[in-house]
CSV table of C-alpha atoms in Angstrom, one decimal:
chain,number,residue,atom,x,y,z
N,620,MET,CA,1.3,138.7,51.3
N,621,THR,CA,-0.4,136.6,48.8
N,622,PRO,CA,-0.9,132.7,49.1
N,623,SER,CA,1.4,132.3,45.8
N,624,GLU,CA,4.0,134.9,47.1
N,625,LEU,CA,4.1,132.6,50.5
N,626,ARG,CA,4.2,129.5,49.1
N,627,ILE,CA,7.2,130.9,46.9
N,628,LYS,CA,8.9,132.2,50.2
N,629,ASN,CA,8.6,128.9,52.1
N,630,PHE,CA,10.0,126.9,49.3
N,631,LEU,CA,12.6,129.1,48.6
N,632,LYS,CA,13.8,128.3,52.1
N,633,ARG,CA,14.5,124.8,51.0
N,634,VAL,CA,17.2,126.2,48.6
N,635,PRO,CA,21.0,127.0,50.5
N,636,PRO,CA,21.4,130.3,50.8
N,637,ASN,CA,24.6,130.4,48.6
N,638,ALA,CA,23.0,128.9,46.0
N,639,PRO,CA,23.3,130.3,42.3
N,640,PRO,CA,21.0,133.1,41.9
N,641,ALA,CA,19.4,131.6,39.1
N,642,VAL,CA,17.9,128.8,41.3
N,643,ALA,CA,15.4,131.1,43.2
N,644,LYS,CA,14.5,132.6,39.5
N,645,ASN,CA,13.9,129.2,38.5
N,646,VAL,CA,11.9,128.3,41.8
N,647,GLU,CA,9.8,131.5,41.6
N,648,THR,CA,9.2,131.4,37.7
N,649,ALA,CA,7.8,127.4,37.8
N,650,LEU,CA,5.5,128.0,40.8
N,651,LYS,CA,4.3,131.4,39.5
N,652,LEU,CA,3.6,130.2,36.2
N,653,ALA,CA,1.4,127.3,37.8
N,654,ASP,CA,-0.5,130.0,39.5
N,655,ARG,CA,-1.2,131.9,36.6
N,656,PHE,CA,-2.2,128.8,34.9
N,657,GLN,CA,-4.7,128.0,37.5
N,658,GLU,CA,-5.9,131.9,37.4
N,659,LYS,CA,-6.3,131.4,33.7
N,660,ALA,CA,-8.1,127.9,34.1
N,661,GLY,CA,-10.6,129.5,36.2
N,662,GLU,CA,-11.7,132.3,33.9
N,663,VAL,CA,-12.1,129.4,31.1
N,664,ARG,CA,-14.5,127.7,33.5
N,665,SER,CA,-16.6,130.7,34.8
N,666,ASP,CA,-16.8,131.3,30.9
N,667,ALA,CA,-20.8,130.7,30.3
N,668,LYS,CA,-19.9,130.9,26.9
N,669,LEU,CA,-18.2,127.8,26.6
N,670,SER,CA,-19.9,124.1,26.6
N,671,ALA,CA,-18.1,121.7,28.8
N,672,GLN,CA,-15.8,120.4,25.7
N,673,GLY,CA,-15.1,124.2,24.6
N,674,LYS,CA,-13.8,124.4,27.9
N,675,ARG,CA,-11.9,121.5,28.0
N,676,GLU,CA,-10.6,122.2,24.6
N,677,GLN,CA,-9.2,125.7,25.7
N,678,LEU,CA,-7.4,124.5,29.0
N,679,LEU,CA,-5.6,122.4,26.4
N,680,VAL,CA,-4.8,125.1,24.0
N,681,MET,CA,-3.5,127.1,26.9
N,682,ALA,CA,-1.4,124.5,28.3
N,683,SER,CA,0.0,123.6,24.9
N,684,GLY,CA,0.9,127.0,24.5
N,685,GLY,CA,3.3,129.5,26.0
N,686,PHE,CA,2.6,127.6,29.4
N,687,ALA,CA,4.1,124.5,28.3
N,688,GLY,CA,6.9,126.1,26.3
N,689,HIS,CA,8.2,128.2,29.4
N,690,TRP,CA,8.0,125.2,31.8
N,691,GLY,CA,9.8,123.4,29.5
N,692,GLN,CA,12.2,126.0,29.5
N,693,LEU,CA,12.7,126.1,33.4
N,694,GLN,CA,13.2,122.3,33.5
N,695,ARG,CA,16.0,121.8,30.8
N,696,GLU,CA,17.6,124.4,32.6
N,697,ALA,CA,17.6,122.7,35.7
N,698,ASP,CA,18.4,119.5,33.8
N,699,ARG,CA,21.2,121.3,32.1
N,700,ALA,CA,23.0,122.6,35.5
N,701,LEU,CA,22.0,118.9,37.2
N,702,ALA,CA,24.2,117.2,34.3
N,703,GLY,CA,26.6,120.2,34.1
N,704,ILE,CA,27.4,119.3,38.0
N,705,ALA,CA,27.6,115.3,38.0
N,706,GLY,CA,29.9,115.8,35.0
N,707,GLU,CA,32.5,117.9,36.8
N,708,ILE,CA,32.1,115.4,40.2
N,709,ALA,CA,32.8,113.0,37.8
N,710,GLY,CA,35.8,114.4,36.3
N,711,LEU,CA,37.3,115.4,40.2
N,712,ARG,CA,36.8,111.7,40.9
N,713,LYS,CA,39.0,110.7,37.7
N,714,ARG,CA,41.6,113.4,38.8
N,715,ALA,CA,41.6,112.5,42.0
N,716,ARG,CA,42.6,109.0,41.4
N,717,ASP,CA,45.2,110.0,38.8
N,718,SER,CA,46.5,112.4,41.6
N,719,LEU,CA,47.8,109.6,43.5
N,720,GLY,CA,50.6,108.5,41.0
N,721,GLU,CA,51.3,106.1,38.4
N,722,PHE,CA,52.1,102.6,39.6
N,723,ALA,CA,52.9,99.1,37.4
N,724,ALA,CA,49.9,97.1,37.1
N,725,GLY,CA,51.4,94.1,38.2
N,726,LEU,CA,52.1,95.9,41.5
N,727,GLN,CA,48.7,97.3,42.1
N,728,ARG,CA,47.5,93.5,41.4
N,729,GLU,CA,49.7,92.3,44.2
N,730,VAL,CA,48.4,95.0,46.5
N,731,ARG,CA,44.8,93.6,46.0
N,732,ASP,CA,46.2,89.9,46.4
N,733,TYR,CA,47.3,91.0,49.8
N,734,LEU,CA,44.3,92.7,50.5
N,735,ARG,CA,41.9,89.6,49.7
N,736,SER,CA,44.2,87.5,52.0
N,737,LEU,CA,43.4,89.7,54.7
N,738,ASN,CA,40.2,88.9,57.1
N,739,GLU,CA,37.2,90.9,55.9
N,740,SER,CA,37.8,93.1,59.4
N,741,ASP,CA,41.3,94.2,58.7
N,742,ARG,CA,41.1,94.6,55.1
N,743,ARG,CA,38.0,96.8,55.8
N,744,HIS,CA,40.1,98.5,58.4
N,745,LEU,CA,43.1,99.1,56.3
N,746,VAL,CA,41.7,100.7,53.1
N,747,LEU,CA,39.3,103.2,55.2
N,748,GLU,CA,42.2,104.0,57.5
N,749,THR,CA,44.9,104.2,55.0
N,750,GLU,CA,46.7,107.2,53.2
N,751,GLU,CA,49.2,105.0,51.2
N,752,PRO,CA,48.8,106.3,47.6
N,753,LEU,CA,49.7,102.7,46.1
N,754,LEU,CA,47.3,101.1,48.1
N,755,LEU,CA,44.6,103.8,47.2
N,756,ALA,CA,45.2,103.5,43.5
N,757,SER,CA,45.3,99.9,43.4
N,758,VAL,CA,41.4,99.6,45.2
N,759,LEU,CA,40.6,102.4,43.0
N,760,ASN,CA,41.6,101.7,39.9
N,761,ALA,CA,39.7,97.7,39.7
N,762,PRO,CA,36.0,96.8,40.4
N,763,SER,CA,35.6,96.4,44.1
N,764,PHE,CA,35.6,92.8,44.3
N,765,LEU,CA,39.3,92.2,43.3
N,766,SER,CA,40.2,94.2,46.3
N,767,GLY,CA,38.1,91.8,48.4
N,768,ILE,CA,35.3,94.9,49.2
N,769,ASN,CA,31.8,95.7,48.7
N,770,ALA,CA,30.7,98.8,46.6
N,771,GLU,CA,30.0,100.9,49.8
N,772,VAL,CA,33.3,100.4,51.0
N,773,PHE,CA,34.7,101.0,47.8
N,774,GLY,CA,32.8,104.5,47.8
N,775,HIS,CA,33.7,105.7,51.1
N,776,VAL,CA,37.5,105.2,50.1
N,777,GLU,CA,36.8,107.0,46.7
N,778,GLN,CA,35.2,109.9,48.3
N,779,ARG,CA,38.0,110.5,51.0
N,780,VAL,CA,40.3,110.8,48.0
N,781,VAL,CA,38.3,113.1,46.4
N,782,GLU,CA,37.4,115.1,49.3
N,783,ASN,CA,41.6,115.5,50.2
N,784,ALA,CA,41.8,116.5,46.9
N,785,PHE,CA,39.0,118.6,45.8
N,786,GLY,CA,37.4,119.1,49.1
N,787,VAL,CA,36.4,122.8,48.6
N,788,ARG,CA,34.9,122.7,45.3
N,789,LEU,CA,33.5,119.6,46.1
N,790,LYS,CA,31.2,121.1,48.8
N,791,GLU,CA,30.6,123.7,46.6
N,792,LEU,CA,29.1,121.5,44.0
N,793,GLU,CA,27.5,119.4,46.9
N,794,VAL,CA,25.5,123.0,47.7
N,795,ASP,CA,24.8,123.6,43.8
N,796,HIS,CA,23.3,120.3,43.1
N,797,ALA,CA,20.9,120.1,46.1
N,798,ALA,CA,20.0,124.2,45.0
N,799,TRP,CA,18.8,122.6,41.4
N,800,GLU,CA,17.4,119.6,42.9
N,801,ASN,CA,15.1,121.8,44.7
N,802,ALA,CA,14.4,123.8,41.4
N,803,SER,CA,13.8,120.7,39.5
N,804,ALA,CA,11.4,119.5,42.7
N,805,ALA,CA,9.5,123.1,42.0
N,806,CYS,CA,9.0,122.2,38.0
N,807,GLU,CA,7.6,118.9,38.9
N,808,ILE,CA,5.2,120.6,41.2
N,809,ALA,CA,4.6,123.2,38.5
N,810,ALA,CA,3.9,120.4,35.5
N,811,ASN,CA,1.7,118.4,38.1
N,812,GLU,CA,-0.7,121.6,39.4
N,813,ILE,CA,-0.8,122.7,35.3
N,814,ALA,CA,-1.5,119.4,34.3
N,815,ARG,CA,-4.5,118.7,37.1
N,816,GLU,CA,-6.4,122.3,35.8
N,817,ALA,CA,-6.0,121.2,32.0
N,818,GLU,CA,-7.7,118.0,32.7
N,819,ILE,CA,-4.5,116.1,31.5
N,820,THR,CA,-2.0,113.7,32.9
N,821,ALA,CA,1.4,115.4,33.9
N,822,GLU,CA,3.1,113.2,31.5
N,823,GLY,CA,1.2,114.6,28.8
N,824,PHE,CA,1.7,117.9,30.0
N,825,LYS,CA,5.8,117.4,29.8
N,826,LYS,CA,5.4,115.6,26.2
N,827,LEU,CA,3.5,118.9,25.1
N,828,ALA,CA,6.9,121.2,26.5
N,829,THR,CA,9.2,119.3,24.5
N,830,PRO,CA,10.3,120.6,21.0
N,831,SER,CA,8.1,117.5,19.0
N,832,GLY,CA,5.3,118.2,21.2
N,833,GLN,CA,5.3,122.2,20.7
N,834,SER,CA,5.2,121.3,16.8
N,835,GLN,CA,2.4,119.2,17.1
N,836,ALA,CA,0.4,121.7,19.2
N,837,ALA,CA,1.4,124.4,16.2
């Protein structure tokens, strides 16, 4: 097993086994891309016909070409997947709140007023333990301070409601999110390594991977 293959194998251990197959492909391709650029950069640096300036220019041409374009595709794939997961989770949160039922706004205000009248310990215990739809809806349909709780408690309440309504799907999305975060991390590693070999900054390489950067390089 080559060092490149060993690195990929070790990195893939971080990806959940039940992750989408596209994640492993993205990770493997990103790391191989960095390894291939390092190999090509070594060939440029060993070319006795090129001056130091010529070598730098050639490295930049290589980075600006297919390498930047291919890396950009991989990063955008990970970004789109993460955005899609975040959007679906946000949708589940709204659907979970809606599933609690419809209650008059005035009635919900009365519930929040009651919660604020309790001491902090009783209020926290009640909102974290209750299964009463009216109380849960009253808390989640208004900013946390109106119920006398902080953002952390509000988050716990919301998470419990979502898990009760869509627990299985939420766990699947959490696995997918963790997996694509690893793919994004692999892309970040690849960008840093290619940039180092090309003697430019990582941000400079990432700009080359954008559509505008590609057109300028052309």
